[in-house]
Structures are given as structure tokens and as C-alpha cells.
CSV table of C-alpha atoms (C1' of nucleotides) in Angstrom, one decimal:
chain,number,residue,atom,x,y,z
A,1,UNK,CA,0.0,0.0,0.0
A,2,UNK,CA,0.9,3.6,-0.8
A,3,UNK,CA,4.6,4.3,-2.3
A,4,UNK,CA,7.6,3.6,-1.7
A,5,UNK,CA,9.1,5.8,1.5
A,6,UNK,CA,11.1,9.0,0.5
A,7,UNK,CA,14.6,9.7,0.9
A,8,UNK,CA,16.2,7.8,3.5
A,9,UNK,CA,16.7,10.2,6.4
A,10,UNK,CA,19.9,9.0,7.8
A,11,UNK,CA,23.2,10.5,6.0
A,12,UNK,CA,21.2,12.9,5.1
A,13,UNK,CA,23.0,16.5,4.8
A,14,UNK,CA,21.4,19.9,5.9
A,15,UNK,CA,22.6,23.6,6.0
A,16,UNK,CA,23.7,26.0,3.2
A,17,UNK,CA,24.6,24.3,-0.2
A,18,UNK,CA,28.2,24.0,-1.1
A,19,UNK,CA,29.4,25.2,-4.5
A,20,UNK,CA,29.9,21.6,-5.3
A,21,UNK,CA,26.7,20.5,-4.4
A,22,UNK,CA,24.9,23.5,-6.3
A,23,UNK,CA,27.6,22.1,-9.2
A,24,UNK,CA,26.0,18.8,-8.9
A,25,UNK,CA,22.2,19.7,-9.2
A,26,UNK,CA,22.3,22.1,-11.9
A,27,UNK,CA,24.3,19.4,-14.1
A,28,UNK,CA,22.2,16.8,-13.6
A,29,UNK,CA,18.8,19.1,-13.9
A,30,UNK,CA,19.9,20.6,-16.9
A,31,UNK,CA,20.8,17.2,-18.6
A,32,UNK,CA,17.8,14.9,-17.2
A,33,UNK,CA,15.2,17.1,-15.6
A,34,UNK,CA,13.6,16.8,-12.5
A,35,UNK,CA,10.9,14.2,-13.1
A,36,UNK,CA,11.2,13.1,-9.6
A,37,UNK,CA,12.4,15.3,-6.7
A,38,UNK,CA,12.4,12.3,-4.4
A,39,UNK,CA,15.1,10.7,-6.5
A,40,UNK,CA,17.0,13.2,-7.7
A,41,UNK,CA,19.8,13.2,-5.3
A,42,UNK,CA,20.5,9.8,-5.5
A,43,UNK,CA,21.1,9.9,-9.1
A,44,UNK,CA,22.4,13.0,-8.8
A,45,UNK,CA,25.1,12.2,-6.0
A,46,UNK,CA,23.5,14.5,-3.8
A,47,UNK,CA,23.4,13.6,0.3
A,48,UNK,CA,20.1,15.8,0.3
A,49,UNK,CA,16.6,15.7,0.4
A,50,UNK,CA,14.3,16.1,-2.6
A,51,UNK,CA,12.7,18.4,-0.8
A,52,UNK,CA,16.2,20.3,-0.1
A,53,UNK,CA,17.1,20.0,-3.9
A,54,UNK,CA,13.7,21.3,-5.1
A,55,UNK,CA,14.0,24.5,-2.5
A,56,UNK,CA,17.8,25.1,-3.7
A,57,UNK,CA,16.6,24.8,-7.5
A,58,UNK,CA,13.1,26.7,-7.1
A,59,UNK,CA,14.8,29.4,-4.6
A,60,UNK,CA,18.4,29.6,-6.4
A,61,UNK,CA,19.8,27.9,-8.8
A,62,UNK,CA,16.6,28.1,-11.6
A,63,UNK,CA,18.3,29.9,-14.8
A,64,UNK,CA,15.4,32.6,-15.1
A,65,UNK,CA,15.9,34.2,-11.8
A,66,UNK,CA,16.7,37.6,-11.6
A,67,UNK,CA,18.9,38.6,-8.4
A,68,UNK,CA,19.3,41.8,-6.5
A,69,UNK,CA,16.5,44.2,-4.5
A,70,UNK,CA,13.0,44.6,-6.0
A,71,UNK,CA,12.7,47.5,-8.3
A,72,UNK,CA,10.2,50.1,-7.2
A,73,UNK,CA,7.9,48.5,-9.9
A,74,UNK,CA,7.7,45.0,-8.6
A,75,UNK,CA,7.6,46.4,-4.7
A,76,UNK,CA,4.6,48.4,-5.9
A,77,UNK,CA,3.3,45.1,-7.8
A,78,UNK,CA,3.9,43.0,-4.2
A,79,UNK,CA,2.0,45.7,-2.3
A,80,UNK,CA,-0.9,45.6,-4.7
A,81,UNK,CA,-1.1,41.4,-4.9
A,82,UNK,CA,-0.9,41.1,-1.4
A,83,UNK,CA,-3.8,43.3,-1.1
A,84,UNK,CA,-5.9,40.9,-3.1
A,85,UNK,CA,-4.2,37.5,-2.0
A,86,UNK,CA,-3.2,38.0,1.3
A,87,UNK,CA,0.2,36.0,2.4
A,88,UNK,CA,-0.4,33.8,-1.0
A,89,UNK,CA,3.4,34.3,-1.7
A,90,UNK,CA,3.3,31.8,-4.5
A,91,UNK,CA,0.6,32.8,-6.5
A,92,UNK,CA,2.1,36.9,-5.5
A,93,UNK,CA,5.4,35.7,-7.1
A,94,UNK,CA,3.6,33.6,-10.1
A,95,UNK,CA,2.9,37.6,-10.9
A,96,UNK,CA,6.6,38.7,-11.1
A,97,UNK,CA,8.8,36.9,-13.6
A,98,UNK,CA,12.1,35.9,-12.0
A,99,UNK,CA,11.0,36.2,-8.5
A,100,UNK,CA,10.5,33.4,-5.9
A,101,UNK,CA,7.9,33.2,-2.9
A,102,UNK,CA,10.6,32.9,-0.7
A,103,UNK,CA,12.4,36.0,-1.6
A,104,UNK,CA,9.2,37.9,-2.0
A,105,UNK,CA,8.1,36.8,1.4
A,106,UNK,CA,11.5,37.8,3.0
A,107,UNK,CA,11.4,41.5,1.0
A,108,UNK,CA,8.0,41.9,2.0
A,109,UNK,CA,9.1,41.1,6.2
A,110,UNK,CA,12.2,42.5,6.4
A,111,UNK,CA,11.4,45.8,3.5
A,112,UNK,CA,7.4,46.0,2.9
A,113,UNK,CA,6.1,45.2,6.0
A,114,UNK,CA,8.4,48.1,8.2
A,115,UNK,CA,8.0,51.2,5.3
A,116,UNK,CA,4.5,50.5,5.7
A,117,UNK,CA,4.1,50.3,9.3
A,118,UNK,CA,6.2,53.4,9.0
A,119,UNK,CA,3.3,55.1,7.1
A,120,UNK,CA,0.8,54.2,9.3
A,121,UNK,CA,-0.4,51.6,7.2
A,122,UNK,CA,-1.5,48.3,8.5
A,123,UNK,CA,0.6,45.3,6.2
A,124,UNK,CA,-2.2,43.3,7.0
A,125,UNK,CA,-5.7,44.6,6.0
A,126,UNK,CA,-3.7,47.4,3.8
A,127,UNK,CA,-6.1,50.4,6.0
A,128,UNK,CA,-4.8,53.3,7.8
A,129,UNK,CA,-3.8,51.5,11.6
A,130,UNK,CA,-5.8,53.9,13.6
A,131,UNK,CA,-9.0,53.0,11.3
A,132,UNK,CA,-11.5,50.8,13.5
A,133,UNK,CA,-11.5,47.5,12.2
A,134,UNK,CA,-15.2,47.5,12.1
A,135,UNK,CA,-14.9,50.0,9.5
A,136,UNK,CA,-12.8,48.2,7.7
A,137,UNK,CA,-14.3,46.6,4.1
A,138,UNK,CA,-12.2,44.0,3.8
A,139,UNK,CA,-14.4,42.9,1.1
A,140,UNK,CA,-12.8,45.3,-1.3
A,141,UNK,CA,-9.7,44.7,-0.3
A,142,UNK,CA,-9.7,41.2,0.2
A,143,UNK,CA,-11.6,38.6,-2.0
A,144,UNK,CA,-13.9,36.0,0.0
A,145,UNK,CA,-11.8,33.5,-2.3
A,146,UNK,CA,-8.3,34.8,-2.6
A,147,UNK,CA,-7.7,32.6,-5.3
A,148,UNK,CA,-10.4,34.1,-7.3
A,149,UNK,CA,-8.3,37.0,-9.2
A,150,UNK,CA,-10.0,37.0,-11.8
A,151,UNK,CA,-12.0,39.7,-9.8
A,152,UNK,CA,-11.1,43.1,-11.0
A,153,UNK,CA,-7.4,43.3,-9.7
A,154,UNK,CA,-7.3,47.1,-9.6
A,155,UNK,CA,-8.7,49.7,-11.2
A,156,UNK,CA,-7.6,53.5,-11.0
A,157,UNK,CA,-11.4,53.7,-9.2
A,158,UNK,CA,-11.0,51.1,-7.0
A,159,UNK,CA,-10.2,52.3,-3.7
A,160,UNK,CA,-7.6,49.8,-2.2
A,161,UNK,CA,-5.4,51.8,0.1
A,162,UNK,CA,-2.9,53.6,-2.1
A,163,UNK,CA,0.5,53.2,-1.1
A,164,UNK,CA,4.1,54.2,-2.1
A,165,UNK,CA,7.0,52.7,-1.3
A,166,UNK,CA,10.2,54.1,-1.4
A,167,UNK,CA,13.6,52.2,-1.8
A,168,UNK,CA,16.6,54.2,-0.8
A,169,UNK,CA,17.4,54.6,2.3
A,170,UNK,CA,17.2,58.3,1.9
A,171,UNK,CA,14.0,57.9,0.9
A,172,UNK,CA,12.7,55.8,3.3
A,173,UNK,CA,14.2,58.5,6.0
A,174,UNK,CA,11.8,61.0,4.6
A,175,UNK,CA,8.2,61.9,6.6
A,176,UNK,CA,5.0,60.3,5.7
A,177,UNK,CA,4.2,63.9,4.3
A,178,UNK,CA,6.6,63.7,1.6
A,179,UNK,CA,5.7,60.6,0.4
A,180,UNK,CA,2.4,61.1,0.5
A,181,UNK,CA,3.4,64.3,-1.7
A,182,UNK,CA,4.9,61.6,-3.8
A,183,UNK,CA,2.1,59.2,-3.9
A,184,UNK,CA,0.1,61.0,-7.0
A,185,UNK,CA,3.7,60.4,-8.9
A,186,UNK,CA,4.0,56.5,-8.2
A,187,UNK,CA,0.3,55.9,-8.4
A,188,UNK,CA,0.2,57.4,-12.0
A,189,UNK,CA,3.7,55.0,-12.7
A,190,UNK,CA,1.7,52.0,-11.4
A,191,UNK,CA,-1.9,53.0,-13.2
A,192,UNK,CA,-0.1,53.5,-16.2
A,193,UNK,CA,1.5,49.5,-15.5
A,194,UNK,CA,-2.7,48.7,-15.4
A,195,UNK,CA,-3.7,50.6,-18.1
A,196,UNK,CA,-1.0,48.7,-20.7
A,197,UNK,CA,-2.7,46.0,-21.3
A,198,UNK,CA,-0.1,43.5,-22.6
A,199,UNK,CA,1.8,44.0,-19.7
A,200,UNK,CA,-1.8,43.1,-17.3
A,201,UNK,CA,-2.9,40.4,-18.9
A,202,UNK,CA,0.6,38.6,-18.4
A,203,UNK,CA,0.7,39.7,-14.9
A,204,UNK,CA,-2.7,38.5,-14.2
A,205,UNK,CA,-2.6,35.4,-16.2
A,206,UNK,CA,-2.6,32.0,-14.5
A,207,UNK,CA,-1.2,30.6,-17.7
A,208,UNK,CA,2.7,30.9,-17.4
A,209,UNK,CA,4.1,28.7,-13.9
A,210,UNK,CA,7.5,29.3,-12.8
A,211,UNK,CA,8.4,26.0,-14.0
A,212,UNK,CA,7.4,26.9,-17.8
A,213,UNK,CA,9.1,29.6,-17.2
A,214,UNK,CA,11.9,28.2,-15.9
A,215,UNK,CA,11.7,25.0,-18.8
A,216,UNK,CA,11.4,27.7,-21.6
A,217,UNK,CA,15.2,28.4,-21.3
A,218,UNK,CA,16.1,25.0,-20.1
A,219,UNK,CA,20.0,25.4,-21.0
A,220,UNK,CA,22.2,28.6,-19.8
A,221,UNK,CA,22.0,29.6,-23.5
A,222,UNK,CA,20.7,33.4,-24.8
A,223,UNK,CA,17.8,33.2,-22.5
A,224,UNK,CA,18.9,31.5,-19.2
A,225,UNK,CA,20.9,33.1,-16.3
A,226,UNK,CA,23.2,31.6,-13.8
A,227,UNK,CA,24.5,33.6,-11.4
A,228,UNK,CA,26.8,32.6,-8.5
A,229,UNK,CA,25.9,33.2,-5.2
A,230,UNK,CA,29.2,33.2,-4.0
A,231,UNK,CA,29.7,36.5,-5.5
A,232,UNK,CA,28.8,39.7,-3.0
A,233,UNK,CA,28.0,42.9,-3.9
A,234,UNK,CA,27.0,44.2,-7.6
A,235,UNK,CA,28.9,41.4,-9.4
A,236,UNK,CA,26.1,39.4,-7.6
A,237,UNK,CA,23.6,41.3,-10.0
A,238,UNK,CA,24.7,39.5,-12.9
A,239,UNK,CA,24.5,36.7,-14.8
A,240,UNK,CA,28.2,34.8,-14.5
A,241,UNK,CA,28.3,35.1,-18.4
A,242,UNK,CA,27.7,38.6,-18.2
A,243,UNK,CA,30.2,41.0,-19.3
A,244,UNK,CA,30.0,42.5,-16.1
A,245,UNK,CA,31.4,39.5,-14.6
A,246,UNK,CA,33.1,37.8,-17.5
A,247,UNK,CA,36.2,39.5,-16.9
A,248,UNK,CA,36.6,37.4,-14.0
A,249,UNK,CA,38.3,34.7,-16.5
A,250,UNK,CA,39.1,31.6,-14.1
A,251,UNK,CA,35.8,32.2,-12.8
A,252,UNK,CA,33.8,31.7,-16.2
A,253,UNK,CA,36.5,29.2,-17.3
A,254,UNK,CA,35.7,27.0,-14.8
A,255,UNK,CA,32.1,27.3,-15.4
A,256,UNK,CA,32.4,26.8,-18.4
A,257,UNK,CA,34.5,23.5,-17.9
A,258,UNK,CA,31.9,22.5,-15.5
A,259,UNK,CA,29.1,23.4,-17.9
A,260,UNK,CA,30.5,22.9,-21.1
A,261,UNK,CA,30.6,25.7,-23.6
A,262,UNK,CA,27.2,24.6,-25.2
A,263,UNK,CA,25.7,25.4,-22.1
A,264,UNK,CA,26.1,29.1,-22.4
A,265,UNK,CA,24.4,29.2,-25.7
A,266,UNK,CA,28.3,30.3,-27.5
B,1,DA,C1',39.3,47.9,18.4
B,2,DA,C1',35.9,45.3,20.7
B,3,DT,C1',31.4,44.2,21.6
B,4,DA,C1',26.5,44.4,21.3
B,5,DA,C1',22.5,45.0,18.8
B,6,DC,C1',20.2,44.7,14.7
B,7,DC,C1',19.2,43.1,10.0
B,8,DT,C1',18.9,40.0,6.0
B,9,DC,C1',17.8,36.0,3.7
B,10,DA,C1',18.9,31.0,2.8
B,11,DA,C1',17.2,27.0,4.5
B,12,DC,C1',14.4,24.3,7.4
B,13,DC,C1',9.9,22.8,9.5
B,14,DG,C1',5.4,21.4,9.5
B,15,DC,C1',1.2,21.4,7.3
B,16,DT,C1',-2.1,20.6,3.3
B,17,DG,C1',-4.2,18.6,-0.7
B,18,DA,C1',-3.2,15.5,-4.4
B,19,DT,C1',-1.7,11.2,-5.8
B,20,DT,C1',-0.7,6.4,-5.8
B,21,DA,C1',-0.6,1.4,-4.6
C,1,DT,C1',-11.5,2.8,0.7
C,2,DT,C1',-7.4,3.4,3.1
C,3,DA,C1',-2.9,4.6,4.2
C,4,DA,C1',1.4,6.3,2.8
C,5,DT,C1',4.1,9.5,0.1
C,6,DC,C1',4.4,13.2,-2.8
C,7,DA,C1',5.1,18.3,-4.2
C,8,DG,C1',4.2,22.6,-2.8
C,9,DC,C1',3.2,26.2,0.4
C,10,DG,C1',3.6,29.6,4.3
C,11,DG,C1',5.8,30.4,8.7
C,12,DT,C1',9.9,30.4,11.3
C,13,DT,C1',14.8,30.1,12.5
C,14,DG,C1',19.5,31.1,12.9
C,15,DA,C1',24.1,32.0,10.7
C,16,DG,C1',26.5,35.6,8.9
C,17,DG,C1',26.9,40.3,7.8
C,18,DT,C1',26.4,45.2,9.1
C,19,DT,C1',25.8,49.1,12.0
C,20,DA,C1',25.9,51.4,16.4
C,21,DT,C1',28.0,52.2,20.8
DNA sequence: AATAACCTCAACCGCTGATTA
DNA sequence: TTAATCAGCGGTTGAGGTTAT
């Protein structure tokens, strides 16, 4: 009855990923696939999880990842999901190519969350904090079925709580005055995202899954991105194939050995 | 320079619904 | 139908880095 167990739990390894290991996963994802998460690092040589491997990939390694802060854009974007789907960090990030729940759900704790605490804006229900929560609607700001988006996201008339977000630190140091003084600016840059409406349909489409996305580049050629995480700073920003980064010659070289050539789409 | 306090984010934990034998 | 495992999700933790004292 019912399957086979999963991964055997002894010898089992845990705690941050190795460059060897990350090595290990991409090469064998890139040339077979991940069918099976549960055995995956057997046949991959891994001493992990396929729960561990999947995180890594999903959260890391997957070559359509962008790296580095949220723009201003995408922040905006976060703020306005979050106000239909609640914490649904997966379906949030389905909206922002590139992105991961997990990093969307660690920009919105450690970023999101304070600025708008800061501006006297509840994170949670999106109201003003010293509104009565028995005058709160939630029902316009929160679906009864947060799945359903297919309920008017926003519209310019719709009277979600408006709210900027700034993401300097000098901005972010300025009073809720000014940004409120700000707010008619930002608003118009995200009504203008809403009103193009290429750009809303993809956003709001449940077609494209981050593993499409992921599988529509499924080499490090033209389209796909590897970056190394063992990079700090702006290098991090890049892809490693990057000209940014490709003067770092032993670096790509031994990518490239690891990779193979092909791999980068030369 | 040393230390404490704070911040960030990768990774883990535990739960849920779907799937399978 | 049942029981076991799966993938995926959201919440939480803690190591390492940064800033303040």
C-alpha cells in the first residue's frame, strides 16, 4: 500500500549548499530534468533531500531568476497582490517573472512590512492603523476567495489603500508627508502598468508557472541566467556570463568547464 | 578595536491537498 | 477505501553580515 518511503533520512545533509553540491544539481537538472524530486539526489550524487534539492533549484539555482532588491515597480506590484491575496506568496510571485515566494516573502518582512508600518499603514488589512476595524471593508480589499483573481485586480477607481513605497534609504528617511506628496507620482507609474494592457494580462494570467518559465530556457543559452551566489555585492547582480562579470576569467572558465561551452548558448 | 544590537535571507519545519498502490 | 508519500506552500529560524555604541 501507498509508495515507496522518501529519501532515506539518515546520512542525510542539511545547511547551506556548497558550491559543489549547487555544481552537482544544476548538471544533472539541466541534462535529465527533475521528473522526480524524491530521487534526484541519488542519481544526482546528492546527500540531500528532494525536498532540499527542489528549495535550492526553485529558490536559487533556476536559470530565469533575476537577483538583487526589487525595483520600485515590482515592490509596488507585491504591495498591490498582497492586497488581493493576502500571504499567498506563490501565487504573488507567479505575478513577477524571475521572482520566488521565498524572496518575495523575505522583501515583504524585512522591507514591505516596516515602510508601511512606517506610514501608518497596517501590512495586513492594507487600512490606515488607527482605522476601527469594524470599518474596515475587507471585502474590497480582500476577495472571499483569494484565489479568485479573476475579480477586478485594480482599477484607477478602485479604492484599495494607495500606497508608495520608497527604496533608498534616503528615501525611506523621509516623513510620511513627503511621500504622501509623492504618492500621485508613483500611483500614475503603477496606473499607467494597469492601463498597458499586454503587460496586465501577463501579470494577471494564471497561464505561465515558474516552472514553464523556468523550462522555456532549459540550457544557460541566450535566455537563461546563472548567477553565482558566492559573489557579494554588484557582481552578484549579474548573470556569470555577463560582461559584467566575465572579466573574471578563471571564474567563467571554470564554469564553463563545468558546464561545457554549449551550455552558455556560445 | 571590541562588543552588542540589529538586519537580512537561505534554509528548514510542519502542514495541506493531491496522488498512488 | 485506506494509508502512505508526494510536491508545494507559508511560517519560522539562525548564521553571517552590518551598524551602532
Amino acid at each position: 500500500m501507498g509508495r515507496q518511503p522518501c529519501c532515506d533520512k539518515l546520512g542525510v545533509k542539511k545547511g547551506p549548499w556548497t558550491v559543489e553540491e549547487d555544481k552537482k544539481l544544476i548538471n544533472f537538472i539541466l541534462t535529465n530534468g527533475h521528473c522526480c524530486w524524491r530521487a534526484l539526489p541519488k542519481l544526482a550524487g546528492l546527500r540531500r533531500c528532494g525536498k532540499s534539492c527542489r528549495l535550492r533549484w526553485t529558490n536559487y539555482l533556476r536559470p530565469d531568476l533575476k537577483r538583487g532588491l526589487l525595483s520600485h515597480d515590482e515592490e509596488q506590484l507585491v504591495i498591490d497582490l498582497h492586497a488581493n491575496l493576502g500571504n499567498k506568496w506563490s501565487k504573488i510571485a507567479s505575478r513577477l517573472p524571475g521572482r520566488t515566494d521565498n524572496e518575495i516573502k523575505n522583501h515583504w518582512n524585512t522591507h514591505i512590512k516596516k515602510k508601511l508600518l512606517k506610514m501608518g499603514i497596517d501590512p495586513m488589512t492594507h487600512q490606515p492603523l488607527n482605522q476601527e476595524p469594524s470599518n474596515i471593508d475587507n471585502s474590497k480589499t480582500i476577495p472571499s476567495n483569494p484565489d479568485d483573481v479573476s475579480v477586478e485586480p485594480k482599477t484607477t477607481n478602485t479604492k484599495y489603500v494607495e500606497i508608495s513605497v520608497t527604496t533608498t534609504e534616503e528615501e525611506s528617511s523621509s516623513t510620511v508627508t513627503d511621500q504622501n506628496s509623492s504618492m500621485d507620482n508613483e500611483n500614475h507609474l503603477i496606473d499607467n502598468i494597469y492601463d498597458d494592457d499586454e503587460l496586465f494580462s501577463y501579470l494577471w494570467s494564471d497561464e505561465t508557472t515558474k516552472d514553464e518559465a523556468s523550462w522555456s530556457d532549459s540550457n544557460f543559452g541566450v535566455g537563461g541566467t546563472l548567477y553565482d551566489h558566492n559573489i557579494s555585492g554588484a557582481d552578484a547582480d549579474f548573470p556569470i556570463w555577463s560582461p559584467e562579470r566575465i572579466n573574471d576569467e578563471k571564474m567563467f572558465l571554470d564554469y564553463c568547464q563545468d558546464f561545457g561551452v554549449h551550455d552558455f548558448g556560445f
